[in-house]
mmCIF file of C-alpha atoms in Angstrom:
data_model
loop_
_atom_site.group_PDB
_atom_site.id
_atom_site.type_symbol
_atom_site.label_atom_id
_atom_site.label_comp_id
_atom_site.label_asym_id
_atom_site.label_seq_id
_atom_site.Cartn_x
_atom_site.Cartn_y
_atom_site.Cartn_z
ATOM 1 C CA UNK A 1187 -22.485 -16.582 -9.562
ATOM 2 C CA UNK A 1188 -22.548 -13.213 -11.367
ATOM 3 C CA UNK A 1189 -20.173 -12.001 -14.070
ATOM 4 C CA UNK A 1190 -18.190 -9.927 -11.546
ATOM 5 C CA UNK A 1191 -17.196 -13.134 -9.797
ATOM 6 C CA UNK A 1192 -15.403 -14.146 -12.998
ATOM 7 C CA UNK A 1193 -13.417 -10.918 -13.334
ATOM 8 C CA UNK A 1194 -9.758 -10.921 -12.351
ATOM 9 C CA UNK A 1195 -9.300 -8.337 -9.627
ATOM 10 C CA UNK A 1196 -5.946 -7.149 -8.325
ATOM 11 C CA UNK A 1197 -4.599 -4.364 -6.150
ATOM 12 C CA UNK A 1198 -2.790 -2.233 -8.758
ATOM 13 C CA UNK A 1199 0.641 -0.664 -8.644
ATOM 14 C CA UNK A 1200 0.430 3.002 -7.645
ATOM 15 C CA UNK A 1201 2.920 5.200 -9.530
ATOM 16 C CA UNK A 1202 4.354 8.369 -8.093
ATOM 17 C CA UNK A 1203 2.191 11.471 -8.333
ATOM 18 C CA UNK A 1204 2.495 13.450 -11.552
ATOM 19 C CA UNK A 1205 1.634 17.028 -10.542
ATOM 20 C CA UNK A 1206 -0.059 19.118 -13.217
ATOM 21 C CA UNK A 1207 0.789 22.528 -11.751
ATOM 22 C CA UNK A 1208 3.666 24.589 -13.115
ATOM 23 C CA UNK A 1209 6.721 25.598 -11.087
ATOM 24 C CA UNK A 1210 6.941 22.434 -9.011
ATOM 25 C CA UNK A 1211 10.112 20.680 -7.941
ATOM 26 C CA UNK A 1212 9.499 17.045 -8.807
ATOM 27 C CA UNK A 1213 11.678 14.724 -6.750
ATOM 28 C CA UNK A 1214 9.278 11.794 -6.411
ATOM 29 C CA UNK A 1215 9.620 9.521 -9.455
ATOM 30 C CA UNK A 1216 13.384 9.185 -10.056
ATOM 31 C CA UNK A 1217 13.326 10.874 -13.449
ATOM 32 C CA UNK A 1218 16.477 12.537 -14.712
ATOM 33 C CA UNK A 1219 16.653 16.304 -14.154
ATOM 34 C CA UNK A 1220 18.454 16.680 -17.483
ATOM 35 C CA UNK A 1221 17.141 16.583 -21.060
ATOM 36 C CA UNK A 1222 17.901 13.712 -23.420
ATOM 37 C CA UNK A 1223 21.022 13.693 -25.551
ATOM 38 C CA UNK A 1224 20.972 16.295 -28.361
ATOM 39 C CA UNK A 1225 21.382 13.338 -30.711
ATOM 40 C CA UNK A 1226 17.912 12.175 -29.645
ATOM 41 C CA UNK A 1227 16.400 15.440 -30.850
ATOM 42 C CA UNK A 1228 18.285 15.104 -34.145
ATOM 43 C CA UNK A 1229 17.039 11.552 -34.628
ATOM 44 C CA UNK A 1230 13.433 12.552 -34.003
ATOM 45 C CA UNK A 1231 13.691 15.511 -36.378
ATOM 46 C CA UNK A 1232 15.022 13.230 -39.094
ATOM 47 C CA UNK A 1233 12.131 10.783 -38.670
ATOM 48 C CA UNK A 1234 9.825 10.950 -41.683
ATOM 49 C CA UNK A 1235 6.352 11.462 -40.194
ATOM 50 C CA UNK A 1236 4.774 9.948 -43.311
ATOM 51 C CA UNK A 1237 6.255 6.607 -42.262
ATOM 52 C CA UNK A 1238 4.104 6.563 -39.144
ATOM 53 C CA UNK A 1239 1.291 5.105 -41.260
ATOM 54 C CA UNK A 1240 3.352 1.902 -41.293
ATOM 55 C CA UNK A 1241 3.935 -0.551 -38.496
ATOM 56 C CA UNK A 1242 7.333 -0.281 -36.822
ATOM 57 C CA UNK A 1243 9.967 -2.998 -37.090
ATOM 58 C CA UNK A 1244 8.630 -5.706 -34.735
ATOM 59 C CA UNK A 1245 12.199 -6.775 -33.934
ATOM 60 C CA UNK A 1246 13.261 -3.148 -33.174
ATOM 61 C CA UNK A 1247 16.509 -4.120 -34.881
ATOM 62 C CA UNK A 1248 18.138 -0.678 -34.884
ATOM 63 C CA UNK A 1249 17.690 -0.339 -31.122
ATOM 64 C CA UNK A 1250 18.618 -3.942 -30.363
ATOM 65 C CA UNK A 1251 21.801 -3.646 -32.435
ATOM 66 C CA UNK A 1252 22.766 -0.354 -30.775
ATOM 67 C CA UNK A 1253 22.377 -1.879 -27.299
ATOM 68 C CA UNK A 1254 24.297 -4.994 -28.328
ATOM 69 C CA UNK A 1255 27.147 -2.909 -29.757
ATOM 70 C CA UNK A 1256 27.300 -0.712 -26.647
ATOM 71 C CA UNK A 1257 27.592 -3.678 -24.272
ATOM 72 C CA UNK A 1258 29.651 -5.931 -26.537
ATOM 73 C CA UNK A 1259 26.881 -8.498 -26.937
ATOM 74 C CA UNK A 1260 25.258 -10.391 -29.787
ATOM 75 C CA UNK A 1261 21.928 -8.987 -30.911
ATOM 76 C CA UNK A 1262 20.526 -12.424 -30.004
ATOM 77 C CA UNK A 1263 21.318 -11.641 -26.361
ATOM 78 C CA UNK A 1264 19.168 -8.469 -26.241
ATOM 79 C CA UNK A 1265 15.420 -7.997 -25.805
ATOM 80 C CA UNK A 1266 13.646 -4.617 -25.788
ATOM 81 C CA UNK A 1267 10.278 -3.437 -24.562
ATOM 82 C CA UNK A 1268 8.166 -0.468 -23.546
ATOM 83 C CA UNK A 1269 10.157 0.541 -20.495
ATOM 84 C CA UNK A 1270 11.678 -1.952 -18.095
ATOM 85 C CA UNK A 1271 8.189 -2.451 -16.628
ATOM 86 C CA UNK A 1272 7.083 -4.043 -19.898
ATOM 87 C CA UNK A 1273 10.302 -6.043 -20.091
ATOM 88 C CA UNK A 1274 9.921 -7.279 -16.520
ATOM 89 C CA UNK A 1275 6.257 -8.161 -17.068
ATOM 90 C CA UNK A 1276 7.319 -10.260 -20.070
ATOM 91 C CA UNK A 1277 9.963 -11.900 -17.887
ATOM 92 C CA UNK A 1278 7.348 -12.772 -15.264
ATOM 93 C CA UNK A 1279 5.096 -14.292 -17.947
ATOM 94 C CA UNK A 1280 7.947 -16.206 -19.573
ATOM 95 C CA UNK A 1281 10.194 -17.405 -16.776
ATOM 96 C CA UNK A 1282 8.048 -17.717 -13.666
ATOM 97 C CA UNK A 1283 5.918 -20.715 -14.570
ATOM 98 C CA UNK A 1284 6.061 -23.046 -11.585
ATOM 99 C CA UNK A 1285 4.084 -24.085 -8.532
ATOM 100 C CA UNK A 1286 7.105 -23.095 -6.416
ATOM 101 C CA UNK A 1287 7.169 -19.507 -5.122
ATOM 102 C CA UNK A 1288 9.402 -16.889 -6.675
ATOM 103 C CA UNK A 1289 11.586 -14.966 -4.219
ATOM 104 C CA UNK A 1290 12.101 -11.221 -3.846
ATOM 105 C CA UNK A 1291 12.750 -8.776 -0.973
ATOM 106 C CA UNK A 1292 10.010 -7.473 1.303
ATOM 107 C CA UNK A 1293 11.159 -3.894 0.712
ATOM 108 C CA UNK A 1294 11.696 -3.484 -3.015
ATOM 109 C CA UNK A 1295 10.070 -2.336 -6.245
ATOM 110 C CA UNK A 1296 6.368 -2.607 -5.500
ATOM 111 C CA UNK A 1297 5.402 -3.834 -8.975
ATOM 112 C CA UNK A 1298 6.782 -7.329 -8.288
ATOM 113 C CA UNK A 1299 3.950 -8.522 -6.068
ATOM 114 C CA UNK A 1300 1.400 -6.845 -8.385
ATOM 115 C CA UNK A 1301 2.619 -8.850 -11.392
ATOM 116 C CA UNK A 1302 2.768 -12.008 -9.313
ATOM 117 C CA UNK A 1303 -0.816 -11.544 -8.130
ATOM 118 C CA UNK A 1304 -2.042 -10.650 -11.634
ATOM 119 C CA UNK A 1305 -0.414 -13.683 -13.224
ATOM 120 C CA UNK A 1306 -1.238 -16.046 -10.335
ATOM 121 C CA UNK A 1307 2.440 -16.672 -9.609
ATOM 122 C CA UNK A 1308 3.143 -17.855 -6.039
ATOM 123 C CA UNK A 1309 5.748 -15.720 -4.286
ATOM 124 C CA UNK A 1310 7.587 -15.233 -1.025
ATOM 125 C CA UNK A 1311 8.951 -11.899 0.182
ATOM 126 C CA UNK A 1312 12.202 -12.242 2.092
ATOM 127 C CA UNK A 1313 12.898 -9.614 4.778
ATOM 128 C CA UNK A 1314 15.851 -7.318 4.334
ATOM 129 C CA UNK A 1315 18.126 -7.208 7.360
ATOM 130 C CA UNK A 1316 18.062 -4.423 9.950
ATOM 131 C CA UNK A 1317 20.222 -2.248 7.666
ATOM 132 C CA UNK A 1318 17.865 -2.815 4.706
ATOM 133 C CA UNK A 1319 20.362 -5.108 2.956
ATOM 134 C CA UNK A 1320 19.579 -8.268 0.991
ATOM 135 C CA UNK A 1321 20.939 -11.431 2.629
ATOM 136 C CA UNK A 1322 22.179 -13.712 -0.178
ATOM 137 C CA UNK A 1323 21.969 -16.770 2.097
ATOM 138 C CA UNK A 1324 18.166 -16.335 2.194
ATOM 139 C CA UNK A 1325 17.936 -16.966 -1.556
ATOM 140 C CA UNK A 1326 18.617 -20.673 -1.478
ATOM 141 C CA UNK A 1327 16.480 -23.775 -1.589
ATOM 142 C CA UNK A 1328 13.730 -24.737 -3.966
ATOM 143 C CA UNK A 1329 11.945 -21.839 -5.660
ATOM 144 C CA UNK A 1330 10.257 -20.775 -8.876
ATOM 145 C CA UNK A 1331 12.695 -17.951 -9.615
ATOM 146 C CA UNK A 1332 14.456 -14.984 -8.057
ATOM 147 C CA UNK A 1333 14.185 -11.264 -8.777
ATOM 148 C CA UNK A 1334 15.622 -8.201 -7.047
ATOM 149 C CA UNK A 1335 16.758 -4.702 -8.027
ATOM 150 C CA UNK A 1336 20.385 -3.719 -7.708
ATOM 151 C CA UNK A 1337 20.714 -1.054 -6.408
ATOM 152 C CA UNK A 1338 17.550 -1.839 -4.489
ATOM 153 C CA UNK A 1339 14.576 0.508 -4.510
ATOM 154 C CA UNK A 1340 13.592 2.467 -2.520
ATOM 155 C CA UNK A 1341 16.650 2.006 -0.294
ATOM 156 C CA UNK A 1342 19.435 2.693 -2.817
ATOM 157 C CA UNK A 1343 21.479 -0.149 -1.270
ATOM 158 C CA UNK A 1344 23.918 -1.939 -3.565
ATOM 159 C CA UNK A 1345 24.623 -5.673 -3.515
ATOM 160 C CA UNK A 1346 28.250 -6.408 -4.521
ATOM 161 C CA UNK A 1347 28.741 -8.466 -7.662
ATOM 162 C CA UNK A 1348 30.233 -11.397 -5.758
ATOM 163 C CA UNK A 1349 27.070 -11.712 -3.659
ATOM 164 C CA UNK A 1350 24.935 -11.654 -6.810
ATOM 165 C CA UNK A 1351 27.147 -14.400 -8.190
ATOM 166 C CA UNK A 1352 26.499 -16.328 -4.976
ATOM 167 C CA UNK A 1353 22.722 -16.067 -5.537
ATOM 168 C CA UNK A 1354 23.019 -17.108 -9.190
ATOM 169 C CA UNK A 1355 25.208 -20.087 -8.299
ATOM 170 C CA UNK A 1356 22.732 -21.253 -5.656
ATOM 171 C CA UNK A 1357 19.760 -21.104 -8.056
ATOM 172 C CA UNK A 1358 20.901 -22.696 -11.301
ATOM 173 C CA UNK A 1359 17.573 -24.544 -11.648
ATOM 174 C CA UNK A 1360 15.681 -21.217 -11.593
ATOM 175 C CA UNK A 1361 15.825 -17.957 -13.506
ATOM 176 C CA UNK A 1362 17.554 -15.157 -11.584
ATOM 177 C CA UNK A 1363 16.618 -11.633 -12.713
ATOM 178 C CA UNK A 1364 18.691 -8.631 -11.664
ATOM 179 C CA UNK A 1365 16.722 -5.417 -12.199
ATOM 180 C CA UNK A 1366 19.384 -2.764 -12.859
ATOM 181 C CA UNK A 1367 17.220 0.327 -13.276
ATOM 182 C CA UNK A 1368 19.724 2.363 -11.240
ATOM 183 C CA UNK A 1369 23.057 0.628 -11.842
ATOM 184 C CA UNK A 1370 24.483 3.508 -13.884
ATOM 185 C CA UNK A 1371 24.571 5.721 -10.772
ATOM 186 C CA UNK A 1372 26.892 3.468 -8.778
ATOM 187 C CA UNK A 1373 28.160 -0.077 -8.559
ATOM 188 C CA UNK A 1374 29.192 -2.844 -10.896
ATOM 189 C CA UNK A 1375 26.697 -4.310 -13.353
ATOM 190 C CA UNK A 1376 25.893 -8.018 -13.187
ATOM 191 C CA UNK A 1377 25.914 -8.163 -16.994
ATOM 192 C CA UNK A 1378 29.080 -10.339 -17.145
ATOM 193 C CA UNK A 1379 27.144 -13.043 -15.303
ATOM 194 C CA UNK A 1380 24.941 -13.747 -18.346
ATOM 195 C CA UNK A 1381 27.952 -15.474 -19.903
ATOM 196 C CA UNK A 1382 28.856 -17.229 -16.672
ATOM 197 C CA UNK A 1383 25.369 -18.553 -15.880
ATOM 198 C CA UNK A 1384 22.739 -19.590 -18.423
ATOM 199 C CA UNK A 1385 19.937 -18.718 -15.952
ATOM 200 C CA UNK A 1386 20.750 -15.028 -15.341
ATOM 201 C CA UNK A 1387 18.749 -12.157 -16.862
ATOM 202 C CA UNK A 1388 19.796 -8.509 -16.451
ATOM 203 C CA UNK A 1389 17.234 -5.767 -17.135
ATOM 204 C CA UNK A 1390 17.871 -2.051 -17.573
ATOM 205 C CA UNK A 1391 15.907 1.067 -18.440
ATOM 206 C CA UNK A 1392 16.409 4.234 -20.485
ATOM 207 C CA UNK A 1393 14.122 6.170 -18.122
ATOM 208 C CA UNK A 1394 16.758 7.161 -15.556
ATOM 209 C CA UNK A 1395 20.342 7.441 -16.762
ATOM 210 C CA UNK A 1396 19.398 7.861 -20.446
ATOM 211 C CA UNK A 1397 16.907 10.665 -19.636
ATOM 212 C CA UNK A 1398 14.061 9.114 -21.681
ATOM 213 C CA UNK A 1399 11.280 8.288 -19.204
ATOM 214 C CA UNK A 1400 8.725 9.823 -21.580
ATOM 215 C CA UNK A 1401 9.515 7.408 -24.427
ATOM 216 C CA UNK A 1402 9.357 4.163 -22.379
ATOM 217 C CA UNK A 1403 12.360 2.055 -23.384
ATOM 218 C CA UNK A 1404 13.758 -0.910 -21.502
ATOM 219 C CA UNK A 1405 15.854 -3.961 -22.270
ATOM 220 C CA UNK A 1406 16.779 -7.408 -21.015
ATOM 221 C CA UNK A 1407 20.104 -9.113 -21.663
ATOM 222 C CA UNK A 1408 20.628 -12.835 -21.263
ATOM 223 C CA UNK A 1409 21.685 -16.042 -22.976
ATOM 224 C CA UNK A 1410 20.247 -16.121 -26.493
ATOM 225 C CA UNK A 1411 17.992 -19.077 -25.652
ATOM 226 C CA UNK A 1412 16.315 -17.056 -22.888
ATOM 227 C CA UNK A 1413 15.953 -14.075 -25.233
ATOM 228 C CA UNK A 1414 14.259 -16.330 -27.781
ATOM 229 C CA UNK A 1415 11.792 -17.487 -25.132
ATOM 230 C CA UNK A 1416 11.068 -13.833 -24.273
ATOM 231 C CA UNK A 1417 10.479 -12.948 -27.913
ATOM 232 C CA UNK A 1418 8.179 -15.945 -28.356
ATOM 233 C CA UNK A 1419 5.988 -14.639 -25.541
ATOM 234 C CA UNK A 1420 6.166 -11.060 -26.839
ATOM 235 C CA UNK A 1421 5.082 -12.072 -30.336
ATOM 236 C CA UNK A 1422 2.234 -14.070 -28.795
ATOM 237 C CA UNK A 1423 1.112 -11.053 -26.778
ATOM 238 C CA UNK A 1424 1.897 -7.887 -28.773
ATOM 239 C CA UNK A 1425 4.132 -8.014 -31.836
ATOM 240 C CA UNK A 1426 4.673 -4.253 -32.129
ATOM 241 C CA UNK A 1427 5.724 -3.154 -28.671
ATOM 242 C CA UNK A 1428 8.236 -0.489 -29.737
ATOM 243 C CA UNK A 1429 7.129 2.487 -31.820
ATOM 244 C CA UNK A 1430 9.289 4.156 -34.485
ATOM 245 C CA UNK A 1431 10.230 7.276 -32.481
ATOM 246 C CA UNK A 1432 11.254 5.169 -29.481
ATOM 247 C CA UNK A 1433 13.424 2.890 -31.631
ATOM 248 C CA UNK A 1434 15.181 5.848 -33.295
ATOM 249 C CA UNK A 1435 15.577 7.885 -30.112
ATOM 250 C CA UNK A 1436 16.729 4.947 -28.025
ATOM 251 C CA UNK A 1437 19.423 4.023 -30.531
ATOM 252 C CA UNK A 1438 20.627 7.630 -30.655
ATOM 253 C CA UNK A 1439 20.701 7.895 -26.856
ATOM 254 C CA UNK A 1440 22.790 4.812 -26.243
ATOM 255 C CA UNK A 1441 25.286 5.758 -28.943
ATOM 256 C CA UNK A 1442 26.014 9.083 -27.213
ATOM 257 C CA UNK A 1443 28.269 7.700 -24.496
ATOM 258 C CA UNK A 1444 29.860 11.063 -23.672
ATOM 259 C CA UNK A 1445 26.542 12.749 -22.901
ATOM 260 C CA UNK A 1446 25.390 9.784 -20.816
ATOM 261 C CA UNK A 1447 28.580 9.834 -18.768
ATOM 262 C CA UNK A 1448 28.333 13.598 -18.262
ATOM 263 C CA UNK A 1449 24.742 13.429 -16.944
ATOM 264 C CA UNK A 1450 25.338 10.496 -14.612
ATOM 265 C CA UNK A 1451 28.478 12.153 -13.240
ATOM 266 C CA UNK A 1452 26.533 15.353 -12.475
ATOM 267 C CA UNK A 1453 23.806 13.383 -10.705
ATOM 268 C CA UNK A 1454 26.334 11.465 -8.616
ATOM 269 C CA UNK A 1455 28.062 14.709 -7.601
ATOM 270 C CA UNK A 1456 24.762 16.341 -6.650
ATOM 271 C CA UNK A 1457 23.782 13.215 -4.713
ATOM 272 C CA UNK A 1458 26.901 13.491 -2.570
ATOM 273 C CA UNK A 1459 26.225 17.155 -1.811
ATOM 274 C CA UNK A 1460 22.555 16.431 -1.061
ATOM 275 C CA UNK A 1461 23.527 13.577 1.266
ATOM 276 C CA UNK A 1462 25.784 15.900 3.271
ATOM 277 C CA UNK A 1463 23.096 18.598 3.357
ATOM 278 C CA UNK A 1464 20.494 16.193 4.717
ATOM 279 C CA UNK A 1465 22.843 14.836 7.348
ATOM 280 C CA UNK A 1466 23.691 18.396 8.418
ATOM 281 C CA UNK A 1467 19.942 18.936 8.916
ATOM 282 C CA UNK A 1468 19.711 15.922 11.224
ATOM 283 C CA UNK A 1469 18.464 13.332 8.743
ATOM 284 C CA UNK A 1470 19.761 9.785 8.849
ATOM 285 C CA UNK A 1471 20.555 8.073 5.555
ATOM 286 C CA UNK A 1472 23.036 5.609 4.156
ATOM 287 C CA UNK A 1473 25.158 6.317 1.115
ATOM 288 C CA UNK A 1474 23.053 5.660 -1.985
ATOM 289 C CA UNK A 1475 24.150 3.994 -5.220
ATOM 290 C CA UNK A 1476 21.053 5.206 -7.102
ATOM 291 C CA UNK A 1477 19.711 8.564 -8.326
ATOM 292 C CA UNK A 1478 17.784 9.023 -5.082
ATOM 293 C CA UNK A 1479 18.358 8.926 -1.346
ATOM 294 C CA UNK A 1480 16.305 7.203 1.347
ATOM 295 C CA UNK A 1481 16.174 9.404 4.418
ATOM 296 C CA UNK A 1482 14.538 9.581 7.829
ATOM 297 C CA UNK A 1483 14.560 12.227 10.559
ATOM 298 C CA UNK A 1484 14.605 10.644 14.032
ATOM 299 C CA UNK A 1485 12.520 13.428 15.585
ATOM 300 C CA UNK A 1486 9.890 14.148 12.927
ATOM 301 C CA UNK A 1487 7.201 12.056 11.279
ATOM 302 C CA UNK A 1488 7.984 11.483 7.595
ATOM 303 C CA UNK A 1489 4.377 12.054 6.519
ATOM 304 C CA UNK A 1490 4.464 15.491 8.150
ATOM 305 C CA UNK A 1491 7.608 16.406 6.214
ATOM 306 C CA UNK A 1492 6.064 15.003 3.023
ATOM 307 C CA UNK A 1493 2.936 17.135 3.459
ATOM 308 C CA UNK A 1494 4.928 20.261 4.293
ATOM 309 C CA UNK A 1495 7.118 19.916 1.220
ATOM 310 C CA UNK A 1496 4.091 19.310 -0.964
ATOM 311 C CA UNK A 1497 2.555 22.548 0.342
ATOM 312 C CA UNK A 1498 5.699 24.246 -0.953
ATOM 313 C CA UNK A 1499 5.355 22.542 -4.370
ATOM 314 C CA UNK A 1500 8.212 20.130 -3.672
ATOM 315 C CA UNK A 1501 7.215 16.520 -4.329
ATOM 316 C CA UNK A 1502 9.034 13.584 -2.739
ATOM 317 C CA UNK A 1503 7.886 9.977 -2.186
ATOM 318 C CA UNK A 1504 6.449 8.542 1.036
ATOM 319 C CA UNK A 1505 4.922 5.121 1.683
ATOM 320 C CA UNK A 1506 2.842 4.345 4.733
ATOM 321 C CA UNK A 1507 4.171 0.800 4.779
ATOM 322 C CA UNK A 1508 5.600 -1.186 7.691
ATOM 323 C CA UNK A 1509 9.344 -0.749 8.295
ATOM 324 C CA UNK A 1510 9.655 2.234 5.920
ATOM 325 C CA UNK A 1511 6.848 4.566 7.016
ATOM 326 C CA UNK A 1512 9.382 6.901 8.660
ATOM 327 C CA UNK A 1513 11.384 7.270 5.447
ATOM 328 C CA UNK A 1514 11.220 9.553 2.436
ATOM 329 C CA UNK A 1515 12.658 8.693 -0.954
ATOM 330 C CA UNK A 1516 14.064 11.826 -2.546
ATOM 331 C CA UNK A 1517 15.090 11.874 -6.208
ATOM 332 C CA UNK A 1518 18.278 13.745 -7.011
ATOM 333 C CA UNK A 1519 17.411 16.827 -9.052
ATOM 334 C CA UNK A 1520 19.583 19.691 -10.225
ATOM 335 C CA UNK A 1521 21.810 21.510 -7.749
ATOM 336 C CA UNK A 1522 19.305 24.368 -7.686
ATOM 337 C CA UNK A 1523 16.397 22.014 -6.952
ATOM 338 C CA UNK A 1524 18.271 20.309 -4.131
ATOM 339 C CA UNK A 1525 19.207 23.696 -2.653
ATOM 340 C CA UNK A 1526 15.520 24.680 -2.717
ATOM 341 C CA UNK A 1527 14.688 21.412 -0.963
ATOM 342 C CA UNK A 1528 17.303 22.194 1.670
ATOM 343 C CA UNK A 1529 15.915 25.671 2.308
ATOM 344 C CA UNK A 1530 12.379 24.288 2.666
ATOM 345 C CA UNK A 1531 13.573 21.638 5.117
ATOM 346 C CA UNK A 1532 15.457 24.261 7.129
ATOM 347 C CA UNK A 1533 12.296 26.346 7.425
ATOM 348 C CA UNK A 1534 10.292 23.319 8.522
ATOM 349 C CA UNK A 1535 12.847 22.245 11.112
ATOM 350 C CA UNK A 1536 13.192 25.807 12.442
ATOM 351 C CA UNK A 1537 9.440 25.854 13.064
ATOM 352 C CA UNK A 1538 9.918 22.635 15.042
ATOM 353 C CA UNK A 1539 12.820 24.072 17.000
ATOM 354 C CA UNK A 1540 15.110 21.435 15.534
ATOM 355 C CA UNK A 1541 17.471 23.601 13.515
ATOM 356 C CA UNK A 1542 19.455 26.735 14.222
ATOM 357 C CA UNK A 1543 21.207 28.571 11.419
#
């Protein structure tokens, strides 16, 4: 046996393409089209650069307290990390420690199976129904834990709070994680359930609705005992996960409620206009509760549309995976960006003889 036989090998998560060229319309990674709150810039300008020689606060207390105050929680009910990916990875390491398989949808955030494979966690992927909806009745019986996004990705489908409560009630011997990366764009948060069920964890991110993807800030909220377990694992793995600028900027962002509400409202309004535009062009898509739409054209291959748009410097997301290989996930950009997308799609469909002005 050689040394390579002792190396842990996994199939890695593949993030959306980050084009280096200028003048592209980037609608492939669900970033916000708007800048962070002006209060973020102020906070970063006030940061004394000389202090960067010191380690940051390992407890990230300023950020934790700001999140707790915003949501009406105790600081003992909040955990923070380097984006929700880091937070979720810590959750996998902490809470999924059983020989029973964890459960998550077959069409969902594609990091879940990567973490499970990396950490040797058994898992079972449960098929969404024919409308790409989660079936709560599938999430019953013995398991090692449950995780799903709400709204789901890449479909944008929202599971009502009562159905999430049904899943939590059926799994009180397991941890149930609700990944709310997109909840601020539509729907009711499951956060109240952390006080109703001791086994529920809700995770969120500052990358989408807080316009801070570049700083990598995420959080988990749960019963204080679960948060303690998370912190015990974090301090055993990397004590200083949050850097000083992220702590300062994150606290400033969440305190600016008015700016947050303004940006999310603009994105929701643009999403509705973009949905109508796509339907007028012959695309089929359900109403989305996220900052993206999941669309298919019944007469054109999605990969062909993806390639055409890329040739026009418009980037969207396509997966060549079973069940969704005819779909494109399109992030909601500014009104101007979505209009440019519409014009490009019109040109493409005209060439195919599928659209008449």
